[in-house]
PDB file of C-alpha atoms in Angstrom:
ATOM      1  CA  UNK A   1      16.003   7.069 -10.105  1.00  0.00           C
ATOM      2  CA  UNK A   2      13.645   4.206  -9.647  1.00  0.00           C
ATOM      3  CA  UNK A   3      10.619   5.142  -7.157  1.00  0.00           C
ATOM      4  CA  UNK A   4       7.881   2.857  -5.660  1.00  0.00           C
ATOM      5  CA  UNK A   5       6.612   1.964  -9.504  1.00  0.00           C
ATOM      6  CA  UNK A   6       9.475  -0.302 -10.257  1.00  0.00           C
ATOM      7  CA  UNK A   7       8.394  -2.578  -7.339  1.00  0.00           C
ATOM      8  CA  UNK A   8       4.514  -1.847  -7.092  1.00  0.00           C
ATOM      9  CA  UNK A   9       1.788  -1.334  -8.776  1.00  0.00           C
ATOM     10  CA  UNK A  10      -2.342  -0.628  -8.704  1.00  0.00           C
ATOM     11  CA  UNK A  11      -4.795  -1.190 -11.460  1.00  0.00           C
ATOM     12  CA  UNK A  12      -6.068   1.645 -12.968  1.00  0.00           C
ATOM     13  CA  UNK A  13      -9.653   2.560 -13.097  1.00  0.00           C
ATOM     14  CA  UNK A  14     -12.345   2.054 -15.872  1.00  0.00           C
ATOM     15  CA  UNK A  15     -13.523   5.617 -15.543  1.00  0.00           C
ATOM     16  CA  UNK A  16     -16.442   5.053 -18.005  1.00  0.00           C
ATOM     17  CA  UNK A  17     -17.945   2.885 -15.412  1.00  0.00           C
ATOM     18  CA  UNK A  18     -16.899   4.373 -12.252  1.00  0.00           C
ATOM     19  CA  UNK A  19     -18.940   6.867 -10.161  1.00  0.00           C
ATOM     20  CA  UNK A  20     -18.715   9.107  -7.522  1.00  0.00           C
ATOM     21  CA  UNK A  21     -20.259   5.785  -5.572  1.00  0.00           C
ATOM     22  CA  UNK A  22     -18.626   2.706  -7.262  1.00  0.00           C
ATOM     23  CA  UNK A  23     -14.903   2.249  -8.222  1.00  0.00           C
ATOM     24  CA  UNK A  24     -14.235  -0.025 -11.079  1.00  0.00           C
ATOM     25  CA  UNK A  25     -10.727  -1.525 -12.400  1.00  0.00           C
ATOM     26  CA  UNK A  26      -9.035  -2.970 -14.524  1.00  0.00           C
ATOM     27  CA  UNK A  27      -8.365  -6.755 -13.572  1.00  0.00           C
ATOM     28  CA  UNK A  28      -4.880  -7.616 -12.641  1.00  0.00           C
ATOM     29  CA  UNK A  29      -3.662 -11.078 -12.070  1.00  0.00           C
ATOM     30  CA  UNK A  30      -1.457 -12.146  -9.055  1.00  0.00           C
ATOM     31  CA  UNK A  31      -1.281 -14.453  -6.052  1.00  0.00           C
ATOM     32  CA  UNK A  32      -1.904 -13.742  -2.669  1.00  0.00           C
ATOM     33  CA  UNK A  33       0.797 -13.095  -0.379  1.00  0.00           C
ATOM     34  CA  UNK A  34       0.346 -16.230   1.636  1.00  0.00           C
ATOM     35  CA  UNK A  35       0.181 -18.513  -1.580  1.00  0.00           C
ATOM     36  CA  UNK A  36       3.751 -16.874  -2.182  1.00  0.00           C
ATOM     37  CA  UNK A  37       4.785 -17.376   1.372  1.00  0.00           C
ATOM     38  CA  UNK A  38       4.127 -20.868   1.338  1.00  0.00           C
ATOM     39  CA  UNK A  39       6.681 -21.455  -1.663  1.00  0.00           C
ATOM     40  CA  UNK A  40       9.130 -18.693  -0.822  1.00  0.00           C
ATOM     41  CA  UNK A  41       9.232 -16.692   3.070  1.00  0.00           C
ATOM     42  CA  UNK A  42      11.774 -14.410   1.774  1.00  0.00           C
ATOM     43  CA  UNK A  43      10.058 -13.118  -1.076  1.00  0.00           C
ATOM     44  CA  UNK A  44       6.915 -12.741   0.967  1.00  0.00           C
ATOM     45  CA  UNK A  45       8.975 -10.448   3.371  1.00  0.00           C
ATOM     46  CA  UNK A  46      10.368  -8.679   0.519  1.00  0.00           C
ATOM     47  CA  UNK A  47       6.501  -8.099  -0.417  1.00  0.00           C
ATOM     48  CA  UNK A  48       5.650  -7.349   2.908  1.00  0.00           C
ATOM     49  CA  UNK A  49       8.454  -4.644   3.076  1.00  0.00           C
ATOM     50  CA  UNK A  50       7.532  -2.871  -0.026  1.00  0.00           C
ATOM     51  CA  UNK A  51       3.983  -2.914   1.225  1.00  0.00           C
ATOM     52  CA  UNK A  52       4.825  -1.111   4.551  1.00  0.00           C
ATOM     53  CA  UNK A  53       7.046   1.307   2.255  1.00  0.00           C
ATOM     54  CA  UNK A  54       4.413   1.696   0.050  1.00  0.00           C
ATOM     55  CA  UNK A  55       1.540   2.340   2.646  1.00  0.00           C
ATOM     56  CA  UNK A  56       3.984   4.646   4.629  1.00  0.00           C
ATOM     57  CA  UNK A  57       5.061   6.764   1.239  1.00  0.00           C
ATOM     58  CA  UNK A  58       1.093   7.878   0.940  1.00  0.00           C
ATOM     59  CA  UNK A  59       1.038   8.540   4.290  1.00  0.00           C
ATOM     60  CA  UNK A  60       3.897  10.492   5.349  1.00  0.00           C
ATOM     61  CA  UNK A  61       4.360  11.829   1.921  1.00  0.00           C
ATOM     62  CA  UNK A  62       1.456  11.884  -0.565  1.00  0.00           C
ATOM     63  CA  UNK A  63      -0.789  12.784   1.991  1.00  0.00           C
ATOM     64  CA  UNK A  64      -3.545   9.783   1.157  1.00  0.00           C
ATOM     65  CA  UNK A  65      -4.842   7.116   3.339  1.00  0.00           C
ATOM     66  CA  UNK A  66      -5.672   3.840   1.879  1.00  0.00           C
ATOM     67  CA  UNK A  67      -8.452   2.648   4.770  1.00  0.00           C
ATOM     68  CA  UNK A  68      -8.396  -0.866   4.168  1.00  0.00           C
ATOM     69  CA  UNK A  69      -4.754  -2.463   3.593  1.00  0.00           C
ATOM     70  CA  UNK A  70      -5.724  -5.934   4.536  1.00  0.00           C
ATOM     71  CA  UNK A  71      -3.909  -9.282   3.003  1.00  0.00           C
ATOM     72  CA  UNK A  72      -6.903  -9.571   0.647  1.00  0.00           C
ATOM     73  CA  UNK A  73      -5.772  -6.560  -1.156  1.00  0.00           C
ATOM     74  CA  UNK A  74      -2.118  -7.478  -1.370  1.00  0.00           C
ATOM     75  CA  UNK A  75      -0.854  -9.088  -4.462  1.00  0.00           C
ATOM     76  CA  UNK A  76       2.086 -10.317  -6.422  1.00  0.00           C
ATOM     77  CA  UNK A  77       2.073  -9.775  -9.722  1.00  0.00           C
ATOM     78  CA  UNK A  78       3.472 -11.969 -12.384  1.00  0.00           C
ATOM     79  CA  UNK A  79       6.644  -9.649 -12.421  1.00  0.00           C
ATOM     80  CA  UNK A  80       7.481  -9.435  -8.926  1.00  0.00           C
ATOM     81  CA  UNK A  81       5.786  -6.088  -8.309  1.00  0.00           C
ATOM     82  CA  UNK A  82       3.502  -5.776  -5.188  1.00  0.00           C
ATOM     83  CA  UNK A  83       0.140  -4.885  -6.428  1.00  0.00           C
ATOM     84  CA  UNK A  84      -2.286  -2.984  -4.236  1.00  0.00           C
ATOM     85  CA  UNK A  85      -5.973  -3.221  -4.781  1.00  0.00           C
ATOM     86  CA  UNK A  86      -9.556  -1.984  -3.172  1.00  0.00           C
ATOM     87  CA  UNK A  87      -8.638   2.253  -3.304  1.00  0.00           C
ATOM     88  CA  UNK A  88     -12.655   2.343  -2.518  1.00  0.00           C
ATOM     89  CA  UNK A  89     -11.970   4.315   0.882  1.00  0.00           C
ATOM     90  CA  UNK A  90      -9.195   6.322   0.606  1.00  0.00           C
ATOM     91  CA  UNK A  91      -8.927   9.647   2.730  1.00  0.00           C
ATOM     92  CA  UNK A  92      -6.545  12.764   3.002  1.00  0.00           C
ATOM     93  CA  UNK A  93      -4.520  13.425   5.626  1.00  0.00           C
ATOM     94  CA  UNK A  94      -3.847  17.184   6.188  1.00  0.00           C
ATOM     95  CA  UNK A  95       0.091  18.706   6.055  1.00  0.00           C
ATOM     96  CA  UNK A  96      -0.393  19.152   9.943  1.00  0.00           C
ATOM     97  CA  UNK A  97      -1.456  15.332  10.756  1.00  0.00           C
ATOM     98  CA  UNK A  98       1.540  13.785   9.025  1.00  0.00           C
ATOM     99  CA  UNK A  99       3.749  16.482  10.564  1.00  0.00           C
ATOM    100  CA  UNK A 100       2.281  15.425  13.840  1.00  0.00           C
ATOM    101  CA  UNK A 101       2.971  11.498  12.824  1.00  0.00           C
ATOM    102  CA  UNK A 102       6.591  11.876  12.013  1.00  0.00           C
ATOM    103  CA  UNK A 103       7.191  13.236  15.260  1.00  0.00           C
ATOM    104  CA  UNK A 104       5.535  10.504  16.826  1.00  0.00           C
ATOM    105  CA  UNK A 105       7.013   7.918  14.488  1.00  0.00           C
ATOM    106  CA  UNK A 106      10.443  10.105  15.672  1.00  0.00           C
ATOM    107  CA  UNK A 107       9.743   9.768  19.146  1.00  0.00           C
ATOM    108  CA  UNK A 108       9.099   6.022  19.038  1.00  0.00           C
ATOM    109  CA  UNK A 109      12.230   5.061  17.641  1.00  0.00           C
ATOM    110  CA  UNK A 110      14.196   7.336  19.591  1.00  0.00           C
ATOM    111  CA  UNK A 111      12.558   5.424  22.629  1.00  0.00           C
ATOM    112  CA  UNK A 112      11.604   8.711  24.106  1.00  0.00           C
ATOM    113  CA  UNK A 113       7.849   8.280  25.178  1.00  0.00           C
ATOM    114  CA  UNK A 114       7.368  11.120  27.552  1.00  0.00           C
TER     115      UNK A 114
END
């Protein structure tokens, strides 16, 4: 069964050179997502999608929150694979805050906002 590591990807840390205040990793090459949409709009969306699944997976399911998920810290990767950088601020969210987001995400798409 193939999981979210067959389409993405994050560089690991240097941990003899990180601290509890600075984060350092390992350099990974890739373009940026709008460099990619300029040559090819469907693979951008593809990114794009795996990004949202990706952010939404630590979320709902992991329980982590990366803080900063702008397009700066969206790449692809030689091999297709999103990679995800900048895991500076990252925060947990408890078991009853994503239970409370599902049923919200629930509610939305069953158009039932009262």
């Amino acid at each position: 069964q193939l999981g979210l590591d067959s389409v993405c990807t994050i560089a690991k840390p240097v941990l003899e050179l990180t601290t509890s205040r600075v984060l350092v990793t390992a350099w990974l090459d890739g373009e940026h997502l709008e460099v990619v949409a300029s040559r090819d709009v469907e693979e951008a969306r593809r990114l794009q999608s795996v990004a949202l699944t990706a952010f939404l997976t630590m979320l709902l399911e992991v329980g982590s929150l990366h803080a900063d998920p702008h397009r700066g810290n969206l790449l692809r990767a030689e091999d297709g694979r999103l990679v995800l950088l900048d895991w500076g601020l990252v925060t947990r969210i408890s078991p009853n805050l994503r239970q409370r987001l599902l049923a919200c995400i629930a509610h939305v798409l069953a158009q039932d906002y009262e």
